[in-house]
């Protein structure tokens, strides 16, 4: 009696981050079996091991057991501790992989988190640090997690495969989160973006900007894409370039899209013009999907709603990503929280995109968060 | 009464009437409009002193702000749960009497015996749950945590007792509920003055404890063993209007005060092992926060559990429906107290119990009248009739068969209730459960059904033979023709057809024979799906199906469990008659349905334990679990889907497609032979996903519905073994691939649209500010509207007059005209009206903003915000029915819930005592975990002892009461937590213990023991949780000592402090000190001896010095956490729980003395005499010394040689005499000489005296003579001088 709450069991390494993060927040132990059990090299990969180490750093008193082959992981969460930390991320995945989880944990730690992450800042798989900075931080602000110390700074950029980037993330702690009623995305008033290049010709950046503007200018004139060419030590160890775009609406919704060049030595070389255009189109796609939160941050907003006070929060989302769907399921199994999902009917002719893409209104009620 | 009529008229001095009269009077005097003194005499109200004015203003503001509480979101449900009124006080103070009086006051019923909580309806909007609190400290602690209102009874003839203060202290710690004091035994005072004095004294003492001005009630005396009616009535009115401030702990945790408990354990298990863990269901009103299913709860006095099932029941003590009259009528004055045996009808999930007041009720006519009355009353008062309730309740016959509603039975005419006697373990009452024998279909039919029935699950099949047996028995019992059940059959058949259709769509599935067995569960499931889709009417049945499958086995068990004790008497006592008669005759249980099922199982179980049921027990469990999940999920899905079907017929096709797809994915894996399903699986999935997205899919299903299925698939894989040896290997399914897929949150675009196309581009053009705006947001339109509002204005500076657009005015004019034209319901007019209303609203808003804007404070804003949120919370789920609501928000407070809990210790059931409250407290996230908790603790000033570190202590923290071993510490100035051996007397200190994690800021109290009654104050300490940690920071001082073994100047070599070089290395650079205060530092380890080191000091050491190193050693906190399980103790001993004893207690009990350290004992100090050696001066030195300082060489006289040694002379007596005489003579002579000497000395003295005198005189004389002489000489000299002067002068002259 009064021991640990019953542990949850899962199969496979997918959604590992969600599970560990939610386990930490809910205090329930979790067991993950058959991690790549049938593959040639079974078990946890480097980046996952690094992630587990990060979780261990952020918490105090966690128990992590991994079997010999690394195919089974048992995690009994400790208390979220926070503090000033440093972590070397695996270059297999970008910092975004780690940062996404930290964004979930940071508001609930005991001592304000300030962490230096080293590794790959931008890659093609995970949301980059630029995008998270532009979209996730304003989202945290909506929940009342605000203040000077909420900061995400890119001190060095690092591209795959070698990385060498560095990011400083700090987040204040709040006792309670405000409930949000975020159902009107509003109209897009401006588009901002960052085009960056490291260890390649600085000309690349300008080419990217021009091509992206050529597409976006058809919609709105207020576009500004910053060019960020890093030199010397702050340019990491591998060459590359990329673009991230953020559309901001009058109601403070941020929709983002990004693209990065292929890592050195993998795949064909990418033309900067092409990259710029494709990225712009991705942004349009994101706008087309709509919602008050862009697709990468859906799970974050849902989590913050879950852990907020016992009040109704509403948010309008675009189509749910598979990751979010799984996240919702996990929220149910960890917190016994079910969202009321309403599909917003196609609106009038004016908003073309609403007609095609369904909107979800996700409602949450009755969540109590006791963060200890 | 007559006197009352004759009462003299009293003139009114206040109130509206009086005001009116006064006004009239003033008017008559001609000062009517000047009644306002401020107006009449403004000078009197002018500012006299600015300073004082400022001060008064300040003061009023202070008072105003003091009244503010931090606004909280109002989360009270629309229909709040009954207010818990705890009646507390020492024994014999009149608690029970007061409760009885209150109940009588509110309900006009008299309860003879009160056990457990009693719920009554006290008003139109309020219910009360009254519970008595004895003076067992466990009960006091538990009830203080749930109380809304405390009635604190105080025996005025005695004064305050310790219990009162203890309870007040408990309340203070766990959030302060409203407390109302009640003084009783006031009739014992004969002297009125004495009474007054006592009242005043007690009141003021009470005020210091609670708050100044706290309400204290006086119950002056008893009339026929009851309190005076008027006084109780007044008290009741006070209670009825009382307001409560929400307490933090209560509002953030769900909790239930149990008013009913049932044991659901399988009687067979109990028979086999009477001490087996039990499964119980507990009933009560949910309070506090929302309760979710499967959450962790704590039962104070029992332990932690996980809720295995929650369901809500119709309110047994419902508030009257909205009526406009002022008071309740008799029918609405309900009372519900199942533990006390009141309340009449009890509705369970699938049975109805009627309580008719004990087995002897029929014998005593007199007694029968009242219960009967009560029963009828409660029957009348329930808003839905018993028939309606029965109609809505359903039971399934078989594990997974469709449940039967009363509509199925209607045609049966009347049915005979069978009664089953059930001994209520606690009360000794015999409850008889009336079970309606269900008229079953004939065996053949049921078998047929079994064959057809796709819903039949695996386990069902296994147990079907037993069912058949049961059916056979049923067959003998049945009295009604088979045709009765026909409509149902037809319905079923119809469904069967549809099912077959759908099956036809899946030829691959139908082909595979071997799969039919394995996936029969899934089959059944899909069958369910289909059937749901087809028929609306089966919706209800479906829901019950879920229920039944949920607790099939349990319900069956329960059914079994209840009747068994009296099974034999069952048949004989069978009562026949319609149930209305039955009501009067006895108490009964109407189990509308399940009877068939349960009897069947009963028989099978009693007949053969080796039946297939047992064999398949394990399988069944697993399968059942799977099934349950599946059914649940599909049920959710299906209900939604039905709704959709009704609404949109077009979607049907789409849904069907979905369905197909679902099935395909479901079975693709199972049908090993059907290769084609595997083809392009992921692609199909992707397509399906896209399609779902584009066609407004049912997202709820997508998100929550498919979870269960996937889990099942995983489990299926595990189960499929051939002969327990070989594993059926299957190609990886999509889900499997997904399980190890890439963990990425990005939502990749699979098929991007061609953004170069104009039409695609135009689809999002309006998303930008440059696009079109909605009517209500378009800037141009808004401007226009504003112009309407502000149309006419004159710029005062320039003098330009701006006019609103005339067109609008015209419009208005027109509209006005139209108004005049009288109402012709035209569309235009409506529009106009709307417009006007809009405009009005806008104007009003503007006015409000202008008017209130300046006034609004931060506090008001905050309050407004909270209000809005509360409204939103209320509105969000209002329109949904409870079933759906419960899924989203959990069970909301105010609901009457039934909570099932498994693995409860058997003592809970065996030793159940309704006098002790049972509370279920919900735990938040991670509150079920244990860890180290840090507290700020202060020993209670009234507790006589101080607390010792490492002595077990019982804490009440959160919901829990537990024993643990705290370690006390104090925080040093540098933040170090230094261990204390004892708590300080009058100071806060820290404490750390190992125990349940509880949020920071939660208050706690500590007692040393919960058993027995001590005359002293029992609360040992109080405090608050400061911090939670998984590591410990408490340290204690450790001094390592060493001794110098070699001393150079300031460097010494020290040994004995460490044991190895490594240890020394760890302490290199550490500061050390000697006892005499010489400071130093550890430098480096020496090779030999082991553990020695070199150290430097600020001065030279002595070999006798002791060197010590002061270190801090982390203390380990014993991981001892022992919940107080007082409720598990046998009845009557519940207040005797003792946990771990302190060492002191144990020593005292066993008469063990502490083995004292001898060194610590005090002994008389014995000081040895100091012995000094002779001074030794070296020879060389001696030589150099002058003779004076040379040690004189007194050589020791050598021993006398023999010849020199003379023996002693022994005198003869004569000689002795001579020598004695001689010595006597000598003495005399000596004396004479001495005397003569003295005399001579005396004479000499005398002589010297005389001599001195003479001398003095002589000296005097000489002096005199000298004086004379000198005078003469002087005179002579003068003369000579004179003469010489003269002479010289004469000579000169």
PDB file of N, CA and C in Angstrom, chain B residues 38 52 176 281 512 788 815 901 1010 1217:
ATOM      1  N   UNK B  38     -27.291  66.607   5.576  1.00  0.00           N
ATOM      2  CA  UNK B  38     -26.135  67.085   4.822  1.00  0.00           C
ATOM      3  C   UNK B  38     -26.515  68.270   3.928  1.00  0.00           C
ATOM      4  N   UNK B  52      -7.203  64.799   9.815  1.00  0.00           N
ATOM      5  CA  UNK B  52      -8.140  63.793  10.294  1.00  0.00           C
ATOM      6  C   UNK B  52      -8.908  63.168   9.131  1.00  0.00           C
ATOM      7  N   UNK B 176      -9.786  25.532   8.274  1.00  0.00           N
ATOM      8  CA  UNK B 176     -10.736  25.792   9.340  1.00  0.00           C
ATOM      9  C   UNK B 176     -12.155  25.780   8.805  1.00  0.00           C
ATOM     10  N   UNK B 281     -18.008  -2.367  -2.395  1.00  0.00           N
ATOM     11  CA  UNK B 281     -18.504  -1.157  -3.056  1.00  0.00           C
ATOM     12  C   UNK B 281     -18.967  -0.206  -1.973  1.00  0.00           C
ATOM     13  N   UNK B 512     -11.276 -18.226 -43.446  1.00  0.00           N
ATOM     14  CA  UNK B 512     -10.291 -18.812 -42.550  1.00  0.00           C
ATOM     15  C   UNK B 512     -10.975 -19.420 -41.334  1.00  0.00           C
ATOM     16  N   UNK B 788     -22.328  56.147 -36.965  1.00  0.00           N
ATOM     17  CA  UNK B 788     -23.725  56.219 -36.566  1.00  0.00           C
ATOM     18  C   UNK B 788     -23.833  56.666 -35.120  1.00  0.00           C
ATOM     19  N   UNK B 815     -37.392  53.454 -39.876  1.00  0.00           N
ATOM     20  CA  UNK B 815     -37.678  52.381 -38.927  1.00  0.00           C
ATOM     21  C   UNK B 815     -38.694  52.838 -37.893  1.00  0.00           C
ATOM     22  N   UNK B 901     -13.946  -1.064  -4.944  1.00  0.00           N
ATOM     23  CA  UNK B 901     -12.541  -1.174  -4.609  1.00  0.00           C
ATOM     24  C   UNK B 901     -12.210  -2.636  -4.386  1.00  0.00           C
ATOM     25  N   UNK B1010      -2.437   7.078  19.170  1.00  0.00           N
ATOM     26  CA  UNK B1010      -3.858   7.288  18.933  1.00  0.00           C
ATOM     27  C   UNK B1010      -4.685   6.374  19.814  1.00  0.00           C
ATOM     28  N   UNK B1217      63.930   8.941  91.310  1.00  0.00           N
ATOM     29  CA  UNK B1217      63.483   9.936  92.279  1.00  0.00           C
ATOM     30  C   UNK B1217      64.435  11.130  92.283  1.00  0.00           C
TER      31      UNK B1217
END
